[in-house]
Coordinates of N, CA and C in Angstrom, one line a residue:
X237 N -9.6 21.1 -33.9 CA -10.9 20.8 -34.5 C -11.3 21.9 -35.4
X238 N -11.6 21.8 -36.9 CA -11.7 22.3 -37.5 C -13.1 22.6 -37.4
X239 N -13.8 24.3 -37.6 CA -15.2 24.4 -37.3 C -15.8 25.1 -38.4
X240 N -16.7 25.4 -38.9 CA -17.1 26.1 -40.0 C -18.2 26.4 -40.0
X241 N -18.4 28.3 -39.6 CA -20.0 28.9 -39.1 C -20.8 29.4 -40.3
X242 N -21.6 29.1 -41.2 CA -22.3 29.8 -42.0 C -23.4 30.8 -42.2
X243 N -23.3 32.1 -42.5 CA -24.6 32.5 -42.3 C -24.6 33.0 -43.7
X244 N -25.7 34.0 -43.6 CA -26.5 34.8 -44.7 C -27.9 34.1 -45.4
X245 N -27.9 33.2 -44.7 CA -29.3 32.6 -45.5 C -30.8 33.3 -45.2
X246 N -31.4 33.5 -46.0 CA -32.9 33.3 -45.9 C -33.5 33.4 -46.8
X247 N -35.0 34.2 -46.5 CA -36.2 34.3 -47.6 C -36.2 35.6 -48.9
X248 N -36.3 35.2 -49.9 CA -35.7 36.0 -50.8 C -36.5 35.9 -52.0
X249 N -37.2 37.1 -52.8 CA -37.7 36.7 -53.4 C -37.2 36.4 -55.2
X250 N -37.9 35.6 -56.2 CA -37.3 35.7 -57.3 C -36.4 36.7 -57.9
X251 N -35.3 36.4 -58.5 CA -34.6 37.5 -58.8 C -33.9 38.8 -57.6
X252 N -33.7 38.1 -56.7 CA -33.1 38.8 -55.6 C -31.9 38.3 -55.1
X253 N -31.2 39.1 -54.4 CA -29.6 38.4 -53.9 C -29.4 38.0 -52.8
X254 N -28.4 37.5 -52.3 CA -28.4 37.2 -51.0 C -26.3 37.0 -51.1
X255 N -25.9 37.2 -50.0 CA -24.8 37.1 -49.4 C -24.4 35.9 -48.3
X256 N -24.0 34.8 -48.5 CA -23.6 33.4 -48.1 C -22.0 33.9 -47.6
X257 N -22.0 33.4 -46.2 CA -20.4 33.8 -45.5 C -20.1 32.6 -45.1
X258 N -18.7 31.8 -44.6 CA -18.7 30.8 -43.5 C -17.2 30.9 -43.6
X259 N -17.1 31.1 -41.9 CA -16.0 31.9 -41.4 C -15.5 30.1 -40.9
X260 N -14.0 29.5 -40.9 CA -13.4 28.7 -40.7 C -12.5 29.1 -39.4
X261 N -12.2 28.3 -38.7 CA -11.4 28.3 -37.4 C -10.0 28.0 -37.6
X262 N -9.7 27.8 -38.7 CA -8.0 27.4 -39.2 C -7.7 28.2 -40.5
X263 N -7.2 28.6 -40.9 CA -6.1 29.6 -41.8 C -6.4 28.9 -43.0
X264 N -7.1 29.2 -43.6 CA -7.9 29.3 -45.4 C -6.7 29.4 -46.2
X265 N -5.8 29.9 -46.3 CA -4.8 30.2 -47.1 C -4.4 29.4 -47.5
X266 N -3.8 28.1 -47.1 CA -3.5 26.8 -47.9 C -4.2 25.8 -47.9
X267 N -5.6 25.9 -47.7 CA -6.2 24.6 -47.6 C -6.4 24.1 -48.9
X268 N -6.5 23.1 -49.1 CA -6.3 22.4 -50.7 C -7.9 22.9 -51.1
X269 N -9.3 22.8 -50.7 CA -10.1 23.5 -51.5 C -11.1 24.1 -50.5
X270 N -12.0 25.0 -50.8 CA -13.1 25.4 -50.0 C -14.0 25.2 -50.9
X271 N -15.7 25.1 -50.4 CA -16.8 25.1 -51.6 C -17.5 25.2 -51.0
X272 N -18.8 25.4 -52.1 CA -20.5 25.2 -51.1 C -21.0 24.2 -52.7
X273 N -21.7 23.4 -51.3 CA -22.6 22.9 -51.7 C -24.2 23.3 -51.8
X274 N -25.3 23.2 -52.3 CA -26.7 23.2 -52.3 C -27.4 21.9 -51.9
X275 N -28.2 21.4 -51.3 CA -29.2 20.3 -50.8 C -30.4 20.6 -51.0
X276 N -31.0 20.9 -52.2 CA -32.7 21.3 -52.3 C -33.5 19.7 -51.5
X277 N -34.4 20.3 -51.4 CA -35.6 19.6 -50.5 C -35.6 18.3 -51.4
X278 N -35.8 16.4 -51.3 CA -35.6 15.5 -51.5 C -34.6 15.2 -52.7
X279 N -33.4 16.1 -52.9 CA -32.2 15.9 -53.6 C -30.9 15.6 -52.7
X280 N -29.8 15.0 -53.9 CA -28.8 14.9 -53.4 C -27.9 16.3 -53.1
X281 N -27.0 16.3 -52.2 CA -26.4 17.6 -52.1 C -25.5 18.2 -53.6
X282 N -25.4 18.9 -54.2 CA -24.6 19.2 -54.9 C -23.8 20.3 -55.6
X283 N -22.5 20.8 -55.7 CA -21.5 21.4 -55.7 C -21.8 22.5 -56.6
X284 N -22.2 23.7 -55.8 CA -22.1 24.7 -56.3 C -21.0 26.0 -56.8
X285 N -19.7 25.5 -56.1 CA -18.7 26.8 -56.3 C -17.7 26.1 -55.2
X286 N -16.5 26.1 -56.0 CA -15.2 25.7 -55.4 C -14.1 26.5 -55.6
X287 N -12.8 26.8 -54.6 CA -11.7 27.6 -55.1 C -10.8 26.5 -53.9
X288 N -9.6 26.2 -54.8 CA -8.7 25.4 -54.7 C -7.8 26.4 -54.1
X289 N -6.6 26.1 -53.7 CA -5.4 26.7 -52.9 C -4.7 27.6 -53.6
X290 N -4.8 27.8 -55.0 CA -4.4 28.2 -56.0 C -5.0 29.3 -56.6
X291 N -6.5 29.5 -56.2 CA -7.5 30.7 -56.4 C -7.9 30.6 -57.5
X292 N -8.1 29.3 -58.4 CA -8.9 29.0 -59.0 C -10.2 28.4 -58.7
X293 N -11.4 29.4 -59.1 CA -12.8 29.0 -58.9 C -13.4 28.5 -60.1
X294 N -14.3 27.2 -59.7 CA -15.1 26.5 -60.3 C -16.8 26.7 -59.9
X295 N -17.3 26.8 -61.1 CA -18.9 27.1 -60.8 C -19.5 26.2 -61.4
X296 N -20.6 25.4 -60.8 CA -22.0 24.7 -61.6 C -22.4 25.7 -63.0
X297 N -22.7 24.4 -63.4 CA -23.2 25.2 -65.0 C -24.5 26.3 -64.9
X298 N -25.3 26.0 -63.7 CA -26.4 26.6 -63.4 C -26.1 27.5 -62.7
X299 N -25.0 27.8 -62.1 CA -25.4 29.4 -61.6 C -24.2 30.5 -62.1
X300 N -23.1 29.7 -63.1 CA -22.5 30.7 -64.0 C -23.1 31.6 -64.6
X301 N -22.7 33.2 -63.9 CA -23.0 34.0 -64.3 C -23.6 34.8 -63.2
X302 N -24.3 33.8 -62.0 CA -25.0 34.8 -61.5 C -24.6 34.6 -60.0
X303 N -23.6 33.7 -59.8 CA -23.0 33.5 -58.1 C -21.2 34.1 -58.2
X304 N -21.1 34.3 -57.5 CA -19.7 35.1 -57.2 C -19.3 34.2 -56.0
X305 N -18.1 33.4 -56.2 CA -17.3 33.1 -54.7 C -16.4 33.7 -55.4
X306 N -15.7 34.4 -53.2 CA -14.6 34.7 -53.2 C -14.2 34.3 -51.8
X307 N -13.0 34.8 -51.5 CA -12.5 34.3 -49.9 C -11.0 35.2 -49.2
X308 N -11.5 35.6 -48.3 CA -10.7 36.6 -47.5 C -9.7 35.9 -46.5
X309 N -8.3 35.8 -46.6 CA -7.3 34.6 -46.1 C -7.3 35.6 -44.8
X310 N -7.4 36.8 -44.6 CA -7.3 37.3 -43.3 C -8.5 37.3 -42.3
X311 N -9.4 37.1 -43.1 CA -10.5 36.6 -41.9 C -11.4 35.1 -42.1
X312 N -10.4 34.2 -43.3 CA -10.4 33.1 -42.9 C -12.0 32.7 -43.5
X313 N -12.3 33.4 -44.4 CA -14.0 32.8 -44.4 C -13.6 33.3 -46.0
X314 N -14.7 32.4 -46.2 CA -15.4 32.7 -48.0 C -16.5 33.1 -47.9
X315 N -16.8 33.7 -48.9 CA -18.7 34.3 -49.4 C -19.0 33.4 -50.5
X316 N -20.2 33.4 -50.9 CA -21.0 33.4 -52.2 C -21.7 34.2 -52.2
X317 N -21.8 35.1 -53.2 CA -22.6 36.0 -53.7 C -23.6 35.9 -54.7
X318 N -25.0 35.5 -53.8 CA -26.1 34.9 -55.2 C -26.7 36.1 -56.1
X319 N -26.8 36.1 -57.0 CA -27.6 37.3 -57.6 C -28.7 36.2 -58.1
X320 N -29.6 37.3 -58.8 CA -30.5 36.8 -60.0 C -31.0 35.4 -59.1
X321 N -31.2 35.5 -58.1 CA -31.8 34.0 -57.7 C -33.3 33.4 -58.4
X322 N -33.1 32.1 -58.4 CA -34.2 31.5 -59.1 C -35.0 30.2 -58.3
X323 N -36.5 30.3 -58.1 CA -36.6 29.1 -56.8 C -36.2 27.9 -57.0
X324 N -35.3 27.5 -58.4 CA -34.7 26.4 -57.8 C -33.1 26.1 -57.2
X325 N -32.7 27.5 -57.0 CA -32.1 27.7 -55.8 C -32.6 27.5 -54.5
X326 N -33.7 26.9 -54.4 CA -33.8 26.9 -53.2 C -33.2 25.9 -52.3
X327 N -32.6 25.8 -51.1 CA -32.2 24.5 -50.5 C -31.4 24.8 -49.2
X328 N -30.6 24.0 -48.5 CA -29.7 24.5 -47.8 C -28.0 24.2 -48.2
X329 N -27.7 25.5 -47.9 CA -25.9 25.5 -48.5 C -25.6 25.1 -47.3
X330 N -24.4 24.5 -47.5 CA -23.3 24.0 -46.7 C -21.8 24.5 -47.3
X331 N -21.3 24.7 -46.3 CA -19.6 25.0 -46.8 C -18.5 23.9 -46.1
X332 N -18.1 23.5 -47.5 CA -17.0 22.5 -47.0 C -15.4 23.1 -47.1
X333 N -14.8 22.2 -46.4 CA -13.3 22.8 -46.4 C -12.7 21.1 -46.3
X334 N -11.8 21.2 -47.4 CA -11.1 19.8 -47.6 C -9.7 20.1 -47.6
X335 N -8.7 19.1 -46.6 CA -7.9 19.6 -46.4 C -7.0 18.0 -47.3
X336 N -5.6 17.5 -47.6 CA -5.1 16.6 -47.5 C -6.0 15.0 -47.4
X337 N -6.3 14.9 -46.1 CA -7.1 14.0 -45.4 C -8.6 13.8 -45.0
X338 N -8.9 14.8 -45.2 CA -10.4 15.0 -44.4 C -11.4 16.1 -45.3
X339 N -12.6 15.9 -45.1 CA -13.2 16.9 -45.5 C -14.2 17.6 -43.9
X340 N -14.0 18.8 -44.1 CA -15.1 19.5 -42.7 C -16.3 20.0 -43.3
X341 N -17.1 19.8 -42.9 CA -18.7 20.9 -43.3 C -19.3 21.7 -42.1
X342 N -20.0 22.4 -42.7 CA -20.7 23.4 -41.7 C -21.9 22.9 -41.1
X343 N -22.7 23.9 -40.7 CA -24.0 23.0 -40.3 C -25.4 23.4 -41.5
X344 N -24.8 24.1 -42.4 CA -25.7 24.5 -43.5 C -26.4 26.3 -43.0
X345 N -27.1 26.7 -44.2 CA -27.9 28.0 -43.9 C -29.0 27.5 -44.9
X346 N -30.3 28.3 -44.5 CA -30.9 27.8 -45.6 C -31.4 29.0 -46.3
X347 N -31.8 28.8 -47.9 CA -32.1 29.5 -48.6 C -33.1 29.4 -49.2
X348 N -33.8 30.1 -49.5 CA -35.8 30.3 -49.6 C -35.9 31.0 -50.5
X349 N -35.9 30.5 -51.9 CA -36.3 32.1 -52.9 C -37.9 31.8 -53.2
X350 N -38.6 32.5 -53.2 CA -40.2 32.7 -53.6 C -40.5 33.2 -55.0
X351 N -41.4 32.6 -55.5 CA -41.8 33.2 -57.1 C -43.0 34.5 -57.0

């Protein structure tokens, strides 16, 4: 059973950073993709930063420039690194892990930037 723990979320004001982790229970190294998603408050979820098995990363057009994913195959987790946050960053991330067949998610963290 694949599991996936997320933390670093919280209250943050404009223009401040925050550090997004979510540690996986199965070996990252080949999984065909990892990502996070964002869910702001009455929106759909949507795809903030992906890296495929190949270590190429993909970013929303909206936070190019100011989010950093990377991912550590020895301890099996990825980060997002938000900078320059803006309150419409606000929402809860989720981290997905898609394998072949299946996709897993986490249970979300949430993120609070204040103006």
């Amino acid at each position: 059973q694949v599991q996936l723990v997320e933390s670093g979320g919280g209250l943050v004001q404009a223009g401040g950073s925050l550090r997004l982790s979510c540690a996986a229970s199965v070996s990252i190294a080949s999984i065909n993709r990892m990502a996070w998603y964002c869910q702001a408050p009455g929106k759909q979820r949507e795809l903030v930063a992906s890296i495929d098995s190949g270590g190429n990363i993909d970013y929303a057009d909206s936070v190019k420039g100011r989010f950093t994913l990377c991912r550590d195959t020895a301890k099996n987790t990825v980060y997002l690194q938000m900078n320059s946050l803006k309150s419409e960053d606000t929402g809860v991330y989720y981290c997905q892990l898609r394998t072949l067949w299946e996709d897993y998610w986490g249970q979300g963290t949430q993120v609070t930037v204040s103006t």
